[in-house]
Amino acid sequence: MHMPFRGRLKLLVASLTAVILLTWLYLLAGNLENGRSLLLSPCLSETPEARVLERAVLESRVREMEEENRQIRLQLSQLQGTAGQPADGGNYGNAAWGASADTGPEDVENTAEERANHTECPRSPTVLKCELIHVACVCAGHNASRDVVTLVKSILFHRKNPLHFHFITDAVANQILSSLFQSWMVPSVQVSFYDADELKSEVSWIPNKHYSGIYGLMKLTLTKALPSDLTKVIVLDTDITFATDIAELWAIFRKFTDKQVIGLVENQSDWYLGNLWKNHKPWPALGRGFNTGVILLYLERLRRIGWEQMWRLTAERELMSMLSTSLADQDIFNAFIKQNPVLVHQLPCFWNVQLSDHTRSEQCYTEVSDLKVIHWNSPKKLRVKNKHVEFFRNLYLTFLEYDGNLLRRELFGCPSHATSESVQLQGALEELDEDDQCYDFRRERITVHRVHLYFLQYEYTPTGDDTDVTLVAQLSMDRLQMLEAICKHWEGPVSLALYMSDAEAQQFLRYAQASEVLKNRKNVGYHIVYKEGQFYPVNLVRNVALRNANTPYVFLADVDFLPMYGLYDYLRKSVVQLDMANTKKALVVPAFETLRYRLSFPKSKAELLSMLDMGTLYTFRYHVWTKGHAPTNYAKWRTATTPYKVEWEADFEPYVVVKRDCPEYDQRFVGFGWNKVSHIMELDAQEYDLMVLPNAFMIHMPHAPSFDISKFRSSPGYRYCLQTLKEEFHQDLSRKYGAAALKYLTAQRNI
C-alpha cells in the first residue's frame, strides 16, 4: 500500500514542478515580449535609465517567483512527512495552490482586453512641440454646425499643438463656421473650407440608406478634396467628444508599418457579424468590421496606391449584390479592408468608444483615465443605453456649455500666424489709455465677440416682388418669453441676435425645441452673440441681426414690442406706395405702451385709440422720456389717413422701416443710452425722409428694468462716459457729413 502512494506522490511532485516552471516561463515571457503588464510599464523602455529600471523590476519579479517556488517546495516536504496520513477530504494539503491556480490565469484571461486599453504610466511626448496637426470633418446644415462647435471645444481644451481644421461643407455650414472661427480668433488655429457641392458627383451614384445622406459618403473623397501636399489627416465625425490631447492620436501615425494607410477602431456592435435579425445581410467586413467615426488617413500613401480607383471598384462590385449602403462610407471602407487587410492599422478601442445601443464599448475602458474619444454614433445621441451614459453625458455637456472665450489661449513657444483682424485688434488695444476714466467703454467698442449665425434651422424663400420686410431685433435671456408672442403677431421673416453665454445658448436651444410655436417657424434666423466683457454691446448685437437679414427692407424693432396684427402685410404695401425702392425714406411705426402684463391686444387703430382714451394704453415713454417719440406727433396720427413727414428733433428714437443697406448702429454706445438716438441722427444726416405710417402701431409690453439702466441711474461715472461718447460721436458726425451735421451739435447744446 505504501509503494503505490509513493508513486502517486512522485507524480504529484513532478506535476507541480512542471506547473511552477510553466507559470514562471509564462510570466517571464509575457513581460519580456509585451512589456505591458501592470508591473512592467510600456513607457519606461525608451531611455537607458528606463531600461535599467525595467531590468531591476524584472529581477525583482524573478526573485518573487523563486520565493514562491521555495514556499511550494516547503509545502511538498511537509506533505512527504505526512505521507501516511491523508488529509481530510483527500485534498492532500494543496488548497492554497488550487486557489492561486483558479485566480491567476483566469484573471489574466478576463482582463487581457482591459489591460490592452489601460495604462498607468505617464505618456512620453511623441509629437514635436509645435508640430501642426491636421483635422478633417464633413459638416452640412445647421444642426451639424452646432455639433462641430462642441467637438472643436473638446479638442481645443486639451490641445498643446497648433491645429489646422479642414471642413468639407455645404453653403449653410460654410457661412456659419467661417463667421464663427473668424470671430473666435483662436491663436494657432487655421481653418480651411472645401465646397461639398463640388464633390457630390464623386459619390452621388452610390445608393445610400443612412440618415446622413450624401454627406455620409464624402469622407471617401478626401484624397481629392484636400490639398495634394497634405500627407496625413485625422478624420472625425461631428458627434465626437475628445477626452484627451488629440496629439496622442496624431502620434499613432508613427506606428504605421510601411504598408498601412488607414487607422481605425474595431466596430463595437454586432452589425457586421450579420446576426442582429433574421436575413440581416451587412456589407463584407473583416471580423466585426471597423467604425469610421475616427480615421487616421495617410493621404500620401493612399494617393500612391490609387485609393480613388480602388474604393470605386470595391463599391461597384459590392453594389451589384448589396444594392445600397446602410452605413454610408463605413460599408465601403470595410469592404475595401476585407480585400486589403494589410493596409489597416487597428487602433485601441478607447480611441472611438461607440455609444450606440448594444455595443461592447464598456470593454474599452476600466477607469476614467482610459477614455480618449467618445462617439455618440446612435441616432438617439444622448439618450443611448449605456450603464455609464450619465458620466459620458456630463462630459459632453461640459464642453457643450463651456465658455469658448477661455479657449483663446496662446500656445507658448509656438509661432502663431497673425491674421489681419488680430493685427488690427492689437493695434487698437495699444492705442487705448488704461488710465482713461472711460477705458472700459472704449475697450468694449473694439472687443470681438464670437458669433454663431443661424443657431437653429432656417429656411427662407424670397418673394418675387422685392417688397419683403424682415423684423430685426436683439434680446438677452431675460426677454426670451417674448419670442412666441412676436411670432404670433408677425408672420414674415425675422432676424434675431441673442446676447448669451454658451450655457444660456443651450438653455435657449432647449426652450425653442420645446415650443410648438417656435418649432413651426423656419423663417426666423437666430444668431448667437456670445457674452464677453462687463457691458451689454447692444448696438453690436443689433448690427449682427441687421447684417443677416435676407430681405430688401428691414423693420428695426425691439423684442419687447408686439407689432399690430397684419403689420407685415401693411408694411409691404407701404413700401410700394411710398416708392421706397427709388427714394430715401424711413417709415416710422408709432409706438405705444401698456403697464399691464395681461393685455387684450387691439385689433385695429380704432380699438387702440379707444384704449388710449381709457388709459389702458399710453404713448411710449410719455411719462419718463417724452422727447424720444414726441416728434411722431401722436395728435396728428389720431386722425391721419395718409403717411406724413416729420422732422428730426434731438433725442428722437422711433422704430423705422428702411432699406437693408441703411447705416449700421454705432457700436461705441453700449448698455443704456443713445444707442438708437445716434442711429436716427445718422439716418437724418444721410437725408432720409422720416414718414409716419397712419395705420401702423406697436405696443411695448412691461418688464423689469434692465441691469444697464440701473447702472446709468446709479453711477455718475457711467453718465460722464456716456456724455463723453456723445460729444465724440458729434465730432465724428461733423467730420463725416460736414456743415450739415452742425445742427445736431446745436440741438444738443440747447437741451
XYZ file of C-alpha atoms in Angstrom:
751
model
C 0.000 0.000 0.000
C 2.967 2.288 0.754
C 4.636 1.977 -2.682
C 1.607 2.991 -4.760
C 1.173 6.071 -2.567
C 4.864 6.987 -3.014
C 4.427 6.619 -6.770
C 1.460 8.932 -6.714
C 3.428 11.404 -4.600
C 6.294 11.431 -7.116
C 3.793 12.038 -9.887
C 2.250 14.908 -7.923
C 5.657 16.452 -7.271
C 6.556 16.213 -10.939
C 3.222 17.761 -11.984
C 3.510 20.631 -9.554
C 7.096 21.294 -10.585
C 6.011 21.405 -14.227
C 3.187 23.799 -13.377
C 5.604 26.057 -11.478
C 8.107 26.136 -14.333
C 5.417 26.767 -16.973
C 3.853 29.555 -14.890
C 7.222 31.210 -14.335
C 8.078 30.984 -18.042
C 4.628 32.359 -18.985
C 5.003 35.391 -16.763
C 8.610 35.970 -17.761
C 7.873 35.643 -21.469
C 4.814 37.875 -21.190
C 6.790 40.628 -19.505
C 9.695 40.416 -21.929
C 7.594 40.213 -25.076
C 4.871 42.712 -24.432
C 6.215 44.992 -21.733
C 2.597 45.773 -20.970
C 1.821 44.226 -17.591
C 0.920 46.485 -14.730
C 4.346 45.802 -13.216
C 6.446 46.496 -16.310
C 5.451 49.827 -17.787
C 5.433 50.234 -21.607
C 6.588 53.806 -21.199
C 9.855 53.002 -19.471
C 11.804 51.370 -22.295
C 12.500 54.493 -24.278
C 15.647 55.668 -22.420
C 18.791 53.928 -20.993
C 17.686 54.876 -17.485
C 14.274 53.394 -18.190
C 15.821 50.121 -19.411
C 17.899 49.838 -16.207
C 14.758 50.354 -14.162
C 12.895 47.808 -16.283
C 15.700 45.234 -15.676
C 15.537 45.887 -11.937
C 11.780 45.376 -11.922
C 12.201 42.142 -13.883
C 14.857 40.846 -11.465
C 12.583 41.690 -8.551
C 9.794 39.705 -10.174
C 12.111 36.731 -10.718
C 13.093 36.803 -7.037
C 9.409 36.815 -6.115
C 8.850 33.744 -8.282
C 11.833 31.980 -6.664
C 10.402 32.713 -3.232
C 7.060 31.265 -4.345
C 8.877 28.147 -5.572
C 10.671 27.836 -2.208
C 7.340 28.007 -0.380
C 5.880 25.336 -2.643
C 8.890 23.057 -2.081
C 8.444 23.557 1.649
C 4.800 22.521 1.355
C 5.823 19.460 -0.617
C 8.394 18.414 2.020
C 5.723 18.751 4.675
C 3.422 16.661 2.504
C 6.065 13.919 2.242
C 6.490 13.954 6.023
C 2.811 13.143 6.416
C 2.566 10.725 3.504
C 0.898 8.068 5.577
C -1.688 10.486 6.942
C -4.101 11.526 4.149
C -5.719 14.931 4.695
C -9.462 15.274 5.249
C -11.384 15.166 2.017
C -8.451 13.791 0.008
C -7.008 17.238 -0.932
C -3.552 16.363 0.329
C -2.948 19.900 1.610
C -2.882 21.754 -1.803
C -5.865 24.009 -1.190
C -3.694 27.148 -1.258
C -2.152 26.255 -4.616
C -5.554 25.406 -6.045
C -6.847 28.882 -5.105
C -3.853 30.521 -6.750
C -4.344 28.494 -9.900
C -8.023 29.473 -10.038
C -7.392 33.199 -9.763
C -4.150 33.706 -11.660
C -4.596 32.534 -15.267
C -8.347 33.206 -15.234
C -7.842 36.811 -14.190
C -5.229 37.221 -16.911
C -7.699 35.940 -19.473
C -10.607 38.039 -18.240
C -8.684 41.322 -18.144
C -6.489 40.979 -21.226
C -8.617 43.354 -23.297
C -8.950 45.768 -20.386
C -5.157 45.822 -19.913
C -4.712 46.485 -23.621
C -6.853 49.613 -23.221
C -5.377 50.833 -19.945
C -2.040 52.142 -18.805
C -0.972 53.800 -15.588
C 2.283 55.259 -16.891
C 2.867 58.919 -17.788
C 2.867 59.283 -21.553
C 6.051 60.359 -23.244
C 5.634 63.136 -25.803
C 5.804 61.615 -29.268
C 4.706 64.696 -31.217
C 7.008 67.671 -31.669
C 6.137 70.698 -29.542
C 4.842 72.899 -32.355
C 4.026 70.213 -34.910
C 0.904 71.151 -36.902
C -1.947 68.648 -36.553
C -4.482 68.400 -39.387
C -8.112 67.507 -38.669
C -10.817 66.993 -41.307
C -14.564 66.918 -40.844
C -17.602 66.783 -43.128
C -20.293 69.193 -41.961
C -23.607 70.125 -43.563
C -26.551 72.076 -42.207
C -27.451 73.936 -39.039
C -27.514 71.019 -36.582
C -24.169 69.556 -37.659
C -22.620 73.011 -37.347
C -23.657 73.133 -33.697
C -22.176 69.669 -33.149
C -18.886 70.738 -34.713
C -18.554 73.570 -32.195
C -18.754 71.117 -29.282
C -16.242 68.815 -30.977
C -13.842 71.710 -31.560
C -14.199 72.894 -27.957
C -13.214 69.461 -26.649
C -10.160 69.412 -28.932
C -9.086 72.951 -28.045
C -9.497 72.289 -24.330
C -6.873 69.520 -24.329
C -4.611 70.534 -27.205
C -0.996 71.627 -26.892
C -0.225 71.865 -30.604
C -1.189 74.162 -33.481
C -4.207 72.880 -35.383
C -5.449 73.121 -38.948
C -9.121 72.247 -39.395
C -10.318 71.197 -42.854
C -14.111 71.415 -43.241
C -15.987 69.936 -46.193
C -19.226 71.924 -46.003
C -22.404 72.869 -47.756
C -23.223 76.573 -48.160
C -25.062 76.756 -44.813
C -22.266 75.266 -42.703
C -19.675 77.321 -44.589
C -21.446 80.562 -43.690
C -21.920 79.546 -40.053
C -18.453 78.138 -39.372
C -16.455 80.703 -41.332
C -18.145 83.511 -39.375
C -17.686 81.646 -36.092
C -13.959 80.975 -36.491
C -13.304 84.468 -37.825
C -14.876 85.975 -34.698
C -13.481 83.312 -32.347
C -9.879 84.280 -33.189
C -8.215 81.285 -31.519
C -4.404 81.542 -31.699
C -2.520 78.816 -33.585
C -5.653 77.560 -35.313
C -6.066 77.612 -39.080
C -9.320 76.804 -40.862
C -9.895 75.827 -44.492
C -13.209 75.184 -46.231
C -13.980 72.947 -49.212
C -17.221 73.040 -51.176
C -19.150 69.794 -50.741
C -21.188 70.564 -53.846
C -18.068 70.116 -55.959
C -17.623 66.610 -54.537
C -21.199 65.372 -54.822
C -20.668 63.951 -58.307
C -17.950 61.680 -56.871
C -20.422 59.814 -54.620
C -23.932 60.677 -55.830
C -24.057 57.438 -57.865
C -23.958 55.361 -54.646
C -27.417 54.474 -53.239
C -27.298 55.197 -49.501
C -29.901 54.484 -46.826
C -28.029 56.177 -43.972
C -29.640 59.230 -42.348
C -26.551 61.329 -43.126
C -27.447 61.245 -46.819
C -24.891 62.055 -49.476
C -22.652 63.825 -46.942
C -22.123 60.480 -45.194
C -20.111 59.353 -48.231
C -17.880 62.430 -48.532
C -15.004 61.011 -46.481
C -14.258 58.699 -49.389
C -13.243 61.740 -51.457
C -10.733 63.314 -49.066
C -7.655 62.375 -51.092
C -9.136 64.503 -53.870
C -10.781 67.218 -51.762
C -7.828 68.067 -49.516
C -4.620 69.755 -50.741
C -2.302 67.446 -52.670
C 0.645 68.336 -50.430
C -1.201 67.277 -47.251
C 0.359 63.947 -46.240
C -1.865 62.815 -43.369
C -5.013 63.845 -41.550
C -7.268 62.815 -38.665
C -10.853 62.484 -39.895
C -13.684 62.875 -37.379
C -17.451 62.642 -37.329
C -19.253 65.658 -35.902
C -20.682 63.644 -32.973
C -17.261 63.088 -31.373
C -16.067 64.343 -27.975
C -12.373 64.298 -27.061
C -11.265 63.479 -23.520
C -7.532 63.796 -24.187
C -4.980 65.682 -26.276
C -5.510 64.964 -29.965
C -1.706 64.890 -30.356
C -1.751 61.405 -28.775
C -3.903 60.208 -31.660
C -1.720 62.019 -34.212
C 1.332 60.231 -32.795
C -0.091 56.848 -33.817
C 0.771 57.641 -37.445
C 4.369 56.874 -36.427
C 3.367 53.341 -35.512
C 2.067 52.568 -39.014
C 4.024 49.962 -40.938
C 5.254 50.866 -44.407
C 2.133 49.363 -45.977
C -0.552 50.683 -43.615
C -2.598 53.621 -44.894
C -5.711 53.729 -42.684
C -6.071 53.681 -38.897
C -9.437 52.590 -37.475
C -11.057 51.246 -34.316
C -12.939 47.964 -34.471
C -16.710 48.283 -34.680
C -18.162 47.665 -31.226
C -21.596 46.456 -32.320
C -22.553 43.146 -33.943
C -23.674 44.837 -37.149
C -21.093 43.290 -39.464
C -21.458 39.848 -37.868
C -24.865 39.659 -39.547
C -26.734 38.238 -36.555
C -28.893 41.182 -35.476
C -32.071 39.857 -37.076
C -33.271 37.226 -39.480
C -31.948 37.690 -43.026
C -29.667 40.509 -41.869
C -27.059 40.853 -44.610
C -24.416 43.517 -43.939
C -21.606 44.520 -46.262
C -18.476 42.336 -46.097
C -16.072 43.202 -43.296
C -13.017 41.835 -41.549
C -14.336 40.225 -38.364
C -16.500 42.741 -36.541
C -15.538 45.393 -39.061
C -14.339 48.904 -38.329
C -16.085 52.132 -37.344
C -15.258 55.240 -39.391
C -16.138 57.876 -36.777
C -12.409 58.310 -36.145
C -9.984 57.679 -39.017
C -6.273 58.196 -39.471
C -5.728 58.698 -43.200
C -2.210 58.542 -44.606
C -3.158 60.605 -47.650
C 0.237 60.454 -49.329
C 0.245 56.654 -49.333
C -3.436 56.427 -50.301
C -2.788 58.534 -53.378
C 0.226 56.399 -54.210
C -1.768 53.130 -54.214
C -4.609 54.652 -56.255
C -7.207 54.946 -53.488
C -9.827 56.725 -55.605
C -9.942 53.931 -58.156
C -9.732 51.175 -55.539
C -12.677 52.292 -53.425
C -14.764 52.875 -56.550
C -14.091 49.356 -57.832
C -14.928 47.942 -54.409
C -18.206 49.874 -54.232
C -19.233 48.935 -57.758
C -18.547 45.251 -57.118
C -20.458 45.076 -53.832
C -23.392 47.167 -55.023
C -24.163 44.510 -57.603
C -25.429 42.342 -54.740
C -25.980 44.784 -51.864
C -27.884 47.385 -53.947
C -27.210 50.209 -51.436
C -25.112 51.147 -48.425
C -26.668 51.064 -44.965
C -23.868 52.803 -43.050
C -22.672 55.145 -45.799
C -18.852 55.370 -46.209
C -18.295 52.831 -43.409
C -19.643 49.990 -45.553
C -17.277 50.809 -48.401
C -14.252 51.265 -46.126
C -14.941 47.843 -44.593
C -15.407 46.092 -47.915
C -12.114 47.612 -49.075
C -10.299 46.475 -45.899
C -11.766 42.973 -46.242
C -9.953 42.717 -49.560
C -6.820 44.545 -48.354
C -6.349 43.793 -44.635
C -2.640 44.599 -44.729
C -3.487 48.286 -45.300
C -5.280 48.870 -41.996
C -3.747 49.754 -38.623
C -6.128 48.790 -35.831
C -6.385 51.458 -33.137
C -7.099 50.628 -29.476
C -10.817 50.877 -28.952
C -10.571 53.730 -26.427
C -9.902 55.984 -29.435
C -13.520 55.505 -30.503
C -15.791 54.464 -27.630
C -19.009 53.938 -29.558
C -22.147 54.759 -27.594
C -24.827 53.221 -29.738
C -27.178 50.645 -28.206
C -25.917 47.074 -27.661
C -22.206 47.741 -28.196
C -19.142 46.317 -26.451
C -17.951 49.840 -25.598
C -17.732 49.045 -21.870
C -14.757 46.771 -22.607
C -12.775 49.766 -23.882
C -12.144 51.309 -20.500
C -11.717 50.385 -16.854
C -11.037 53.869 -15.491
C -11.865 57.446 -16.442
C -8.231 57.974 -17.416
C -8.607 55.320 -20.121
C -11.131 57.362 -22.094
C -9.816 59.113 -25.186
C -12.681 59.689 -27.619
C -16.420 59.311 -27.089
C -18.549 58.733 -30.164
C -22.295 59.404 -29.960
C -22.969 57.295 -33.045
C -26.560 56.390 -32.279
C -29.474 58.371 -33.738
C -30.625 58.557 -30.091
C -27.454 60.550 -29.241
C -27.558 61.451 -25.514
C -30.476 59.079 -24.875
C -28.447 55.996 -25.780
C -28.389 52.970 -23.441
C -25.110 52.507 -21.570
C -24.552 51.900 -17.878
C -22.112 54.838 -17.771
C -24.148 57.114 -20.006
C -24.630 59.707 -17.242
C -20.874 60.145 -16.954
C -20.478 60.433 -20.726
C -23.408 62.821 -20.965
C -21.953 65.090 -18.288
C -18.598 65.118 -20.059
C -20.317 66.102 -23.294
C -22.433 68.784 -21.596
C -19.304 70.233 -20.010
C -17.938 71.123 -23.440
C -21.365 71.978 -24.827
C -21.770 74.759 -22.245
C -18.077 75.623 -21.835
C -17.179 79.292 -22.324
C -15.437 79.323 -25.700
C -13.709 82.610 -24.850
C -11.495 80.705 -22.419
C -10.089 78.675 -25.323
C -8.472 81.734 -26.921
C -5.232 80.977 -25.112
C -1.824 81.254 -26.721
C 0.444 78.252 -27.251
C 3.616 79.489 -25.597
C 6.735 78.819 -27.608
C 4.842 78.189 -30.845
C 4.763 80.917 -33.500
C 1.204 81.923 -34.351
C 0.204 83.217 -37.764
C -1.329 86.636 -37.135
C -4.421 87.420 -39.196
C -5.154 90.944 -40.407
C -8.046 91.084 -37.923
C -5.847 90.159 -34.964
C -3.174 92.665 -36.010
C -5.801 95.395 -36.318
C -7.268 94.488 -32.924
C -3.866 94.516 -31.271
C -3.136 97.944 -32.736
C -6.432 99.328 -31.460
C -5.774 97.935 -27.991
C -2.332 99.537 -27.862
C -3.843 102.939 -28.672
C -6.134 102.821 -25.625
C -5.132 104.637 -22.461
C -5.740 102.395 -19.452
C -5.796 105.460 -17.197
C -8.722 106.905 -19.157
C -11.830 107.079 -16.940
C -13.840 105.654 -19.833
C -11.322 102.936 -20.739
C -13.852 100.117 -20.196
C -16.325 101.750 -22.612
C -13.662 102.204 -25.268
C -12.374 98.666 -24.731
C -15.850 97.267 -25.279
C -16.166 99.034 -28.622
C -13.277 97.052 -30.109
C -13.999 93.737 -28.386
C -14.519 90.936 -30.898
C -17.417 88.759 -29.816
C -17.859 85.209 -31.023
C -20.860 84.962 -33.317
C -22.744 81.791 -34.232
C -25.107 82.591 -37.094
C -28.290 80.599 -37.722
C -28.117 78.657 -34.485
C -31.353 76.864 -35.414
C -32.777 75.606 -38.686
C -33.555 78.493 -41.035
C -35.448 78.453 -44.307
C -36.406 81.474 -46.353
C -37.857 81.715 -49.835
C -37.601 85.223 -51.330
C -40.786 86.818 -52.589
C -40.867 87.646 -56.254
C -41.808 91.338 -55.890
C -38.808 92.635 -53.895
C -41.016 94.132 -51.176
C -40.287 91.712 -48.372
C -39.541 93.042 -44.882
C -37.594 91.366 -42.061
C -38.262 92.244 -38.438
C -34.843 92.898 -36.862
C -34.303 92.818 -33.091
C -31.924 91.817 -30.322
C -32.509 90.232 -26.944
C -30.907 88.555 -23.962
C -32.026 85.657 -21.788
C -34.441 87.796 -19.742
C -36.559 88.610 -22.820
C -36.849 85.051 -24.135
C -40.514 84.835 -23.187
C -41.353 87.461 -25.845
C -40.422 85.247 -28.792
C -43.621 83.219 -29.048
C -45.811 86.335 -28.907
C -43.776 88.091 -31.619
C -44.040 85.046 -33.868
C -47.814 85.092 -33.436
C -48.012 88.790 -34.336
C -45.506 88.803 -37.220
C -45.686 86.110 -39.890
C -42.845 87.488 -42.010
C -39.125 86.699 -41.739
C -37.326 87.625 -38.515
C -33.641 88.186 -37.784
C -32.865 87.967 -34.065
C -29.490 88.395 -32.391
C -29.299 86.879 -28.916
C -26.648 88.031 -26.426
C -25.934 84.954 -24.328
C -23.287 82.836 -22.671
C -22.539 79.352 -24.006
C -24.655 77.811 -21.256
C -27.553 80.217 -21.894
C -27.433 79.405 -25.609
C -28.096 75.766 -24.739
C -30.987 76.770 -22.492
C -32.397 78.758 -25.387
C -31.985 75.760 -27.689
C -33.964 73.540 -25.322
C -36.620 76.250 -24.962
C -37.004 76.647 -28.729
C -37.120 72.890 -29.350
C -39.863 72.502 -26.740
C -42.017 75.316 -28.150
C -44.574 74.318 -30.771
C -44.804 77.937 -31.944
C -41.053 78.353 -32.480
C -40.575 74.862 -33.943
C -43.102 75.619 -36.662
C -41.418 78.873 -37.711
C -38.491 78.223 -40.047
C -38.162 81.822 -41.294
C -36.708 83.090 -38.009
C -32.929 83.424 -38.006
C -31.410 83.122 -34.526
C -27.857 84.452 -34.256
C -25.930 83.969 -31.007
C -23.524 86.719 -29.939
C -21.550 85.257 -27.052
C -21.106 87.271 -23.883
C -17.802 88.895 -23.108
C -16.953 91.951 -21.040
C -18.975 93.889 -18.466
C -21.292 95.889 -20.773
C -24.174 94.862 -22.990
C -22.923 95.662 -26.528
C -26.447 96.446 -27.677
C -25.556 98.094 -30.984
C -23.077 95.392 -31.950
C -25.801 92.807 -31.315
C -28.285 94.863 -33.358
C -25.809 95.024 -36.240
C -25.427 91.227 -36.269
C -29.193 90.895 -36.693
C -29.246 93.657 -39.338
C -26.408 92.190 -41.437
C -28.089 88.811 -41.579
C -31.498 89.946 -42.772
C -32.199 88.476 -46.216
C -34.885 90.844 -47.499
C -34.651 94.203 -49.310
C -36.210 96.019 -46.326
C -35.904 95.764 -42.554
C -38.158 96.764 -39.675
C -35.803 97.884 -36.889
C -37.656 96.999 -33.697
C -37.057 95.921 -30.111
C -38.049 92.488 -28.863
C -40.240 93.828 -26.036
C -42.653 95.379 -28.573
C -45.528 93.488 -30.160
C -46.391 94.658 -33.678
C -50.046 95.050 -34.542
C -51.688 92.084 -36.244
C -51.258 92.358 -40.002
C -48.343 94.805 -39.799
C -46.172 92.609 -42.042
C -48.551 92.837 -44.985
C -49.241 96.526 -44.324
C -45.532 97.377 -44.449
C -45.024 95.520 -47.715
C -47.834 97.545 -49.284
C -46.418 100.788 -47.848
C -43.019 100.018 -49.391
C -44.664 100.060 -52.815
C -46.954 103.029 -52.195
C -44.109 105.235 -50.954
C -41.731 104.138 -53.726
C -39.023 103.178 -51.275
C -37.051 101.408 -53.979
C -36.221 104.776 -55.567
C -36.248 107.158 -52.595
C -34.555 107.543 -49.222
C -37.273 107.052 -46.658
C -37.557 105.738 -43.122
C -41.111 104.657 -42.315
C -41.993 105.394 -38.679
C -44.191 102.873 -36.847
C -45.799 104.759 -33.889
C -45.011 103.201 -30.509
C -47.343 102.791 -27.537
C -47.086 101.009 -24.206
C -49.131 99.286 -21.559
C -48.369 98.819 -17.880
C -50.489 95.670 -17.761
C -48.892 92.248 -18.123
C -52.182 90.876 -19.422
C -53.496 92.902 -22.330
C -56.364 92.387 -24.708
C -54.380 93.395 -27.777
C -56.194 95.911 -30.017
C -57.108 94.546 -33.428
C -57.387 97.909 -35.163
C -56.395 101.574 -34.924
C -59.891 102.466 -33.723
C -59.670 99.958 -30.895
C -56.231 101.261 -29.939
C -57.486 104.864 -29.803
C -60.329 103.754 -27.539
C -57.865 102.045 -25.170
C -55.669 105.160 -25.325
C -58.599 107.327 -24.223
C -59.490 104.884 -21.446
C -55.957 104.913 -20.041
C -55.284 101.264 -20.836
C -52.553 102.328 -23.282
C -50.155 105.293 -23.409
C -47.897 106.834 -25.987
C -44.493 105.271 -25.448
C -42.471 106.690 -22.542
C -44.609 109.833 -22.355
C -44.143 109.958 -18.574
C -40.334 109.384 -18.413
C -38.807 110.236 -21.822
C -41.241 112.321 -23.844
C -38.585 113.582 -26.265
C -37.865 110.082 -27.510
C -41.110 109.846 -29.506
C -42.770 113.275 -29.338
C -41.741 114.168 -32.956
C -44.023 111.333 -34.156
C -46.846 113.815 -33.477
C -49.414 111.459 -31.935
C -52.142 114.112 -32.106
C -51.830 114.225 -35.882
C -51.595 110.446 -36.096
C -55.013 110.030 -34.422
C -56.785 111.420 -37.491
C -54.221 110.811 -40.232
C -55.239 108.622 -43.161
C -52.099 109.071 -45.269
C -48.383 108.977 -44.388
C -46.961 112.294 -43.214
C -43.429 113.612 -42.921
C -41.888 114.692 -39.611
C -38.634 116.495 -38.928
C -35.770 115.203 -36.873
C -35.514 116.566 -33.329
C -32.947 115.983 -30.608
C -33.214 112.560 -28.886
C -35.770 111.259 -31.413
C -35.601 107.438 -31.477
C -38.558 105.977 -33.402
C -38.826 102.426 -34.750
C -38.465 102.520 -38.513
C -38.596 100.522 -41.741
C -35.647 101.193 -44.047
C -33.676 99.546 -46.820
C -31.376 96.789 -45.662
C -28.289 98.760 -46.762
C -29.007 101.542 -44.258
C -26.233 102.776 -41.930
C -25.336 100.391 -39.133
C -25.691 101.262 -35.458
C -22.726 102.998 -33.825
C -21.027 100.383 -31.656
C -19.391 102.836 -29.246
C -22.734 103.047 -27.440
C -23.067 100.095 -25.091
C -25.550 99.368 -22.355
C -28.168 102.056 -21.797
C -28.300 105.409 -23.546
C -28.176 106.846 -27.037
C -27.917 103.569 -28.885
C -30.977 104.250 -31.091
C -30.783 108.060 -30.922
C -27.403 108.050 -32.662
C -28.734 105.791 -35.421
C -31.712 108.011 -36.239
C -29.378 111.018 -36.216
C -27.211 109.379 -38.891
C -30.255 108.484 -40.984
C -31.221 112.150 -40.920
C -27.651 113.169 -41.775
C -27.916 110.940 -44.849
C -31.133 112.792 -45.764
C -33.644 110.033 -45.105
C -37.226 111.367 -45.013
C -38.995 110.328 -41.790
C -42.512 109.258 -42.826
C -45.070 108.289 -40.152
C -47.431 105.468 -41.189
C -51.066 106.345 -40.323
C -52.383 102.805 -39.815
C -49.448 101.103 -38.146
C -48.627 100.711 -34.463
C -46.654 98.619 -31.997
C -47.085 98.181 -28.249
C -44.386 97.861 -25.617
C -45.010 95.120 -23.050
C -43.946 95.669 -19.407
C -40.866 94.042 -17.926
C -38.358 94.570 -15.119
C -35.738 97.311 -15.678
C -32.520 96.151 -17.307
C -29.260 95.992 -15.379
C -27.738 98.644 -17.651
C -30.380 101.267 -16.933
C -29.791 100.655 -13.231
C -26.069 101.324 -13.743
C -26.888 104.509 -15.676
C -29.099 105.805 -12.893
C -26.740 104.908 -10.041
C -23.289 105.601 -11.482
C -22.009 109.184 -12.072
C -19.020 107.655 -13.898
C -21.341 105.847 -16.282
C -23.221 109.067 -17.078
C -19.968 111.001 -17.501
C -18.643 108.464 -20.010
C -21.927 108.446 -21.920
C -21.747 112.226 -22.258
C -18.133 111.923 -23.437
C -19.130 109.367 -26.076
C -21.949 111.656 -27.265
C -19.523 114.513 -27.809
C -17.106 112.283 -29.694
C -19.964 110.985 -31.840
C -20.930 114.557 -32.747
C -17.353 115.287 -33.740
C -17.197 112.185 -35.926
C -20.545 113.114 -37.496
C -19.231 116.589 -38.335
C -16.109 115.168 -39.947
C -18.201 112.729 -41.955
C -21.049 114.981 -43.108
C -19.546 118.471 -42.824
C -21.596 121.576 -42.132
C -24.886 119.666 -42.434
C -24.092 117.950 -39.132
C -23.736 121.187 -37.154
C -27.453 121.224 -36.381
C -27.097 118.117 -34.215
C -24.447 119.732 -32.051
C -26.530 122.911 -31.760
C -29.662 120.947 -30.871
C -27.786 119.024 -28.205
C -26.467 122.221 -26.585
C -29.980 123.706 -26.468
C -31.339 120.805 -24.429
